[in-house]
Short mmCIF file of C-alpha atoms and ligand atoms in Angstrom, two decimals:
data_model
loop_
_atom_site.label_atom_id
_atom_site.label_comp_id
_atom_site.label_asym_id
_atom_site.label_seq_id
_atom_site.Cartn_x
_atom_site.Cartn_y
_atom_site.Cartn_z
CA MET A 1 21.74 -92.57 34.02
CA ARG A 2 23.35 -95.31 36.05
CA THR A 3 26.37 -94.75 38.28
CA ARG A 4 28.30 -97.02 40.60
CA PHE A 5 30.62 -96.97 43.57
CA ALA A 6 33.08 -99.84 43.27
CA PRO A 7 35.27 -100.17 46.35
CA SER A 8 37.73 -102.95 47.08
CA PRO A 9 37.23 -104.44 50.56
CA THR A 10 40.87 -104.09 51.56
CA GLY A 11 40.38 -101.60 54.39
CA TYR A 12 37.76 -99.39 56.01
CA LEU A 13 36.21 -96.69 53.85
CA HIS A 14 37.57 -93.22 54.56
CA LEU A 15 36.40 -89.69 53.81
CA GLY A 16 37.62 -89.97 50.22
CA HIS A 17 35.40 -92.98 49.64
CA ALA A 18 32.49 -91.23 51.33
CA TYR A 19 32.91 -88.34 48.93
CA SER A 20 33.11 -90.60 45.88
CA ALA A 21 30.10 -92.69 46.88
CA MET A 22 27.93 -89.71 47.87
CA LEU A 23 28.84 -87.81 44.69
CA ALA A 24 27.94 -90.77 42.46
CA HIS A 25 24.75 -91.31 44.45
CA ASP A 26 23.79 -87.60 44.33
CA MET A 27 24.48 -87.30 40.60
CA ALA A 28 22.30 -90.32 39.84
CA ASP A 29 19.60 -89.02 42.17
CA ALA A 30 19.58 -85.58 40.58
CA ALA A 31 19.06 -87.16 37.16
CA GLY A 32 16.41 -89.60 38.37
CA GLY A 33 18.89 -92.37 37.68
CA GLU A 34 20.21 -95.35 39.56
CA PHE A 35 23.21 -95.84 41.84
CA LEU A 36 24.83 -99.28 42.16
CA LEU A 37 27.29 -100.67 44.66
CA ARG A 38 29.84 -103.15 43.31
CA ILE A 39 32.40 -105.02 45.39
CA GLU A 40 35.74 -105.29 43.58
CA ASP A 41 37.27 -108.15 45.50
CA THR A 42 39.48 -109.97 43.03
CA ASP A 43 42.64 -109.24 45.04
CA ARG A 44 42.20 -112.28 47.30
CA ALA A 45 45.39 -111.67 49.22
CA ARG A 46 44.20 -108.30 50.57
CA VAL A 47 40.42 -108.69 50.74
CA ARG A 48 38.79 -109.36 54.14
CA PRO A 49 35.12 -110.21 54.81
CA GLU A 50 34.88 -107.72 57.69
CA TYR A 51 35.84 -104.91 55.33
CA GLU A 52 33.12 -105.95 52.91
CA ALA A 53 30.50 -105.97 55.68
CA ALA A 54 31.77 -102.56 56.83
CA ILE A 55 31.32 -101.11 53.32
CA HIS A 56 27.61 -101.93 53.40
CA GLU A 57 27.25 -100.67 56.94
CA ASP A 58 29.14 -97.40 56.41
CA LEU A 59 27.34 -96.53 53.16
CA ARG A 60 23.93 -97.24 54.70
CA TRP A 61 24.85 -95.07 57.65
CA LEU A 62 25.73 -92.28 55.20
CA GLY A 63 22.16 -92.57 53.92
CA LEU A 64 22.89 -94.20 50.56
CA ASP A 65 20.81 -96.96 49.04
CA TRP A 66 21.24 -99.24 46.08
CA PRO A 67 19.49 -102.25 44.56
CA GLU A 68 20.33 -105.74 45.79
CA PRO A 69 21.90 -108.10 45.04
CA VAL A 70 25.26 -106.37 44.89
CA LEU A 71 27.69 -107.66 42.30
CA ARG A 72 30.81 -109.19 43.83
CA GLN A 73 33.57 -109.69 41.32
CA SER A 74 34.90 -112.83 43.02
CA ASP A 75 31.62 -114.55 42.11
CA HIS A 76 32.22 -113.94 38.41
CA LEU A 77 35.84 -114.79 37.73
CA ASP A 78 34.76 -116.94 34.76
CA ARG A 79 33.41 -113.79 33.13
CA TYR A 80 36.79 -112.06 33.25
CA GLU A 81 38.52 -115.23 32.13
CA ALA A 82 36.23 -115.25 29.07
CA MET A 83 37.28 -111.66 28.27
CA LEU A 84 40.90 -112.66 28.69
CA ASP A 85 40.36 -115.58 26.32
CA ARG A 86 39.00 -113.16 23.73
CA LEU A 87 42.09 -110.98 23.95
CA ALA A 88 44.29 -114.07 23.87
CA ALA A 89 42.46 -115.34 20.77
CA MET A 90 43.38 -112.04 19.10
CA ASP A 91 47.00 -112.82 20.05
CA LEU A 92 47.29 -109.79 22.32
CA CYS A 93 48.42 -111.47 25.55
CA TYR A 94 51.37 -113.33 26.95
CA PRO A 95 52.19 -115.13 30.20
CA CYS A 96 54.66 -113.41 32.51
CA ARG A 97 56.58 -114.92 35.42
CA CYS A 98 58.46 -111.82 36.52
CA THR A 99 58.33 -110.81 40.15
CA ARG A 100 58.35 -107.16 41.19
CA GLY A 101 62.05 -107.60 41.97
CA ASP A 102 62.75 -108.98 38.46
CA ILE A 103 61.02 -105.97 36.96
CA ARG A 104 62.94 -103.50 39.09
CA ALA A 105 66.20 -105.18 38.17
CA ALA A 106 65.36 -105.16 34.45
CA LEU A 107 64.60 -101.44 34.42
CA SER A 108 67.97 -99.85 33.84
CA ALA A 109 66.98 -96.45 35.22
CA PRO A 110 64.10 -95.47 37.47
CA GLN A 111 61.26 -94.25 35.31
CA GLU A 112 59.92 -90.78 35.68
CA GLY A 113 56.15 -90.87 35.29
CA ALA A 114 55.04 -94.31 36.41
CA GLY A 115 51.88 -95.56 34.69
CA PRO A 116 48.56 -96.53 36.26
CA ASP A 117 50.12 -99.69 37.71
CA GLY A 118 53.56 -98.31 38.53
CA PRO A 119 56.65 -98.72 36.35
CA VAL A 120 56.08 -99.69 32.73
CA TYR A 121 56.91 -103.37 32.25
CA PRO A 122 60.27 -103.83 30.48
CA GLY A 123 58.97 -106.67 28.26
CA THR A 124 61.11 -109.53 29.57
CA CYS A 125 58.45 -112.23 28.92
CA ARG A 126 56.90 -110.63 25.82
CA ALA A 127 58.01 -113.36 23.42
CA ARG A 128 56.45 -116.17 25.46
CA PRO A 129 53.42 -117.75 23.78
CA MET A 130 50.16 -118.20 25.68
CA ALA A 131 50.54 -121.97 25.23
CA GLU A 132 53.37 -121.75 27.76
CA ARG A 133 51.11 -120.32 30.46
CA ALA A 134 51.97 -122.03 33.73
CA PRO A 135 50.24 -121.85 37.11
CA GLY A 136 51.50 -118.75 38.87
CA ASP A 137 52.05 -116.78 35.66
CA ALA A 138 50.43 -113.39 35.27
CA ILE A 139 48.90 -112.55 31.89
CA ARG A 140 49.92 -109.27 30.29
CA LEU A 141 48.53 -107.23 27.44
CA ASP A 142 51.01 -106.75 24.59
CA MET A 143 50.46 -103.02 24.10
CA THR A 144 52.26 -102.84 20.75
CA ARG A 145 50.09 -105.57 19.28
CA ALA A 146 46.96 -104.16 20.91
CA LEU A 147 47.59 -100.79 19.27
CA ALA A 148 48.32 -102.38 15.88
CA ARG A 149 45.11 -104.38 16.14
CA THR A 150 43.08 -101.27 16.96
CA GLY A 151 44.28 -99.39 13.89
CA ASP A 152 44.01 -95.62 14.19
CA VAL A 153 43.97 -95.34 17.97
CA THR A 154 43.62 -91.56 17.88
CA ARG A 155 40.02 -91.94 16.72
CA LEU A 156 39.22 -93.45 20.15
CA THR A 157 37.90 -90.91 22.62
CA PHE A 158 35.98 -90.63 25.86
CA ARG A 159 33.97 -87.78 27.29
CA GLU A 160 35.23 -86.44 30.63
CA THR A 161 33.15 -84.12 32.80
CA GLY A 162 35.34 -83.93 35.91
CA PRO A 163 36.73 -80.55 37.04
CA GLN A 164 40.37 -81.22 36.19
CA HIS A 165 40.21 -82.61 32.66
CA ALA A 166 36.76 -81.69 31.35
CA GLY A 167 36.30 -82.25 27.62
CA LEU A 168 36.76 -84.86 24.95
CA GLN A 169 39.83 -87.03 25.64
CA ARG A 170 41.64 -88.65 22.75
CA LEU A 171 43.89 -91.70 23.02
CA ASP A 172 47.54 -91.20 22.15
CA PRO A 173 49.36 -94.39 21.06
CA ASP A 174 52.79 -93.06 22.06
CA ARG A 175 51.63 -92.31 25.58
CA LEU A 176 49.92 -95.68 25.88
CA LEU A 177 53.21 -97.32 24.98
CA SER A 178 55.49 -95.21 27.13
CA GLU A 179 53.25 -94.59 30.15
CA VAL A 180 50.95 -97.63 30.34
CA GLY A 181 52.71 -100.42 28.47
CA ASP A 182 52.11 -104.14 28.95
CA VAL A 183 49.75 -104.06 31.93
CA VAL A 184 48.70 -107.13 33.89
CA LEU A 185 45.25 -108.45 32.88
CA ALA A 186 45.25 -111.47 35.16
CA ARG A 187 47.24 -111.85 38.35
CA ARG A 188 49.92 -114.36 39.10
CA ASP A 189 48.79 -115.22 42.64
CA ILE A 190 45.40 -116.79 41.92
CA GLY A 191 44.84 -116.28 38.23
CA ALA A 192 41.98 -113.87 38.84
CA ALA A 193 41.41 -110.88 36.65
CA ALA A 194 43.29 -107.77 37.55
CA TYR A 195 41.40 -104.54 38.11
CA HIS A 196 41.46 -103.16 34.55
CA LEU A 197 39.82 -106.11 32.83
CA ALA A 198 37.25 -106.64 35.59
CA VAL A 199 36.23 -102.98 35.71
CA VAL A 200 35.59 -102.58 31.97
CA THR A 201 33.73 -105.89 31.91
CA ASP A 202 31.39 -105.00 34.74
CA ASP A 203 30.82 -101.37 33.77
CA ALA A 204 29.58 -102.70 30.42
CA LEU A 205 27.65 -105.61 31.86
CA GLN A 206 25.88 -103.48 34.43
CA GLY A 207 25.03 -100.80 31.88
CA ILE A 208 26.92 -98.08 33.75
CA THR A 209 26.42 -94.82 31.84
CA HIS A 210 28.53 -92.55 34.09
CA VAL A 211 31.71 -93.69 35.81
CA ILE A 212 32.30 -91.34 38.74
CA ARG A 213 35.59 -91.95 40.54
CA GLY A 214 38.73 -90.27 41.82
CA THR A 215 41.11 -88.41 39.57
CA ASP A 216 43.79 -90.95 40.59
CA LEU A 217 42.16 -93.26 38.02
CA PHE A 218 42.12 -90.71 35.19
CA GLU A 219 45.23 -92.13 33.48
CA ALA A 220 43.86 -95.67 33.73
CA THR A 221 40.82 -94.58 31.76
CA PHE A 222 42.86 -94.37 28.55
CA LEU A 223 43.69 -98.04 28.99
CA HIS A 224 40.07 -98.84 29.83
CA ARG A 225 38.96 -97.11 26.62
CA LEU A 226 41.41 -99.20 24.62
CA LEU A 227 40.16 -102.42 26.25
CA GLN A 228 36.58 -101.39 25.46
CA ALA A 229 37.52 -100.96 21.80
CA LEU A 230 39.29 -104.32 21.65
CA LEU A 231 36.42 -106.13 23.35
CA GLY A 232 33.60 -104.30 21.61
CA LEU A 233 32.24 -102.87 24.89
CA PRO A 234 30.39 -99.56 25.20
CA THR A 235 32.18 -96.52 26.63
CA PRO A 236 30.45 -94.69 29.47
CA LEU A 237 30.91 -91.02 30.30
CA TYR A 238 33.62 -90.36 32.86
CA HIS A 239 33.76 -87.95 35.75
CA HIS A 240 36.99 -88.02 37.74
CA HIS A 241 36.53 -86.03 40.91
CA ARG A 242 39.05 -84.29 43.14
CA LEU A 243 40.71 -86.32 45.89
CA ILE A 244 40.13 -85.68 49.55
CA ARG A 245 43.43 -84.84 51.22
CA ASP A 246 44.60 -84.58 54.78
CA GLU A 247 45.80 -81.32 56.32
CA HIS A 248 49.27 -81.92 54.85
CA GLY A 249 47.85 -82.24 51.35
CA LYS A 250 48.43 -86.00 51.20
CA ARG A 251 45.67 -88.11 49.70
CA LEU A 252 43.97 -90.42 52.14
CA ALA A 253 44.93 -94.09 52.17
CA LYS A 254 43.04 -97.13 53.42
CA ARG A 255 45.57 -97.69 56.21
CA ASP A 256 44.73 -94.19 57.43
CA ASP A 257 42.22 -95.39 60.02
CA ALA A 258 42.05 -91.98 61.64
CA ARG A 259 40.03 -90.78 58.64
CA ALA A 260 37.82 -93.87 58.42
CA ILE A 261 34.10 -93.12 58.23
CA ARG A 262 33.51 -95.38 61.23
CA THR A 263 36.04 -93.49 63.32
CA TYR A 264 34.07 -90.29 62.79
CA ARG A 265 30.81 -92.09 63.42
CA ASP A 266 32.11 -93.57 66.69
CA ALA A 267 33.21 -90.07 67.70
CA GLY A 268 29.63 -88.84 67.29
CA ALA A 269 29.71 -87.29 63.80
CA THR A 270 26.52 -87.37 61.72
CA PRO A 271 26.25 -88.13 58.00
CA ASP A 272 25.69 -84.40 57.45
CA ASP A 273 28.95 -83.65 59.25
CA ILE A 274 30.68 -86.01 56.81
CA ARG A 275 29.04 -84.22 53.87
CA ARG A 276 30.31 -80.91 55.20
CA MET A 277 33.82 -82.28 55.74
CA VAL A 278 34.12 -83.34 52.11
CA GLY A 279 32.46 -80.20 50.74
CA LEU A 280 29.21 -81.79 49.62
CA VAL A 281 26.53 -79.52 51.03
N1 LIG B 301 37.91 -100.71 42.94
C1 LIG B 301 38.65 -99.52 42.69
C2 LIG B 301 39.24 -98.98 43.97
O1 LIG B 301 38.91 -99.41 45.05
C3 LIG B 301 37.84 -98.41 42.05
C4 LIG B 301 37.19 -98.84 40.79
C5 LIG B 301 36.65 -97.73 39.91
O2 LIG B 301 35.97 -96.82 40.40
O3 LIG B 301 36.84 -97.83 38.71
O4 LIG B 301 40.03 -98.10 43.94
#
């Protein structure tokens, strides 16, 4: 068994991260397995080196350990580009120059259930060929073509062991079209891989057998399963855990410094106090 905690260094880790990391660590430990740390830092605009250093420091303070060296996604952008090239060679991608504002304007009515990346892309750039890719374009997955290429999508499944959705999960092509749609695979700002492509690449490359993460990523897993099928990557087991919420029931956010692990530490809390706070004792 090999698990991982894969934070993005875009803020200080909070209680929710502590829970996720400790749970993944404990589950690996209990099975005599291995726990990895991975730094998901492809969002160059939001990543800061002090946050990355703080991740190591906070997790060590919590009593976690992991093998070095730690994989940093920004060191392997060529790897994600190669995956993108494979999808492009299957004719499943197109360049997109829409801004968020363009997308909002093109959506006639606000959508109800937004997908894993927000509103489903209206398809404005879908007919553009990859040969037209210009600097500053994002690259999107053409979901219709991806589904056609996959054939009978309903035979694709993943095993979920988390408390909310435990059981075998089956992909539903209609939901992938209406709720996920043409997601971004590579960003417009720097051309780096977006989260979805990088995460499936590295989970496979690092031989992750159990992905343990928050239930906020449950919907994204259907997309990840599809990408695994298209790219011929193995599918790990998934465990989406509950989210840690504040006293108003709101899930914690990175800007919520009051709940940062280091704030508690500075106030004299111990790692065991943190475990108690998140219900892990
Ligand atoms: N890097 C992602 C985040 O910070 C989590 C990745 C994952 O667990 O799949 O939310």
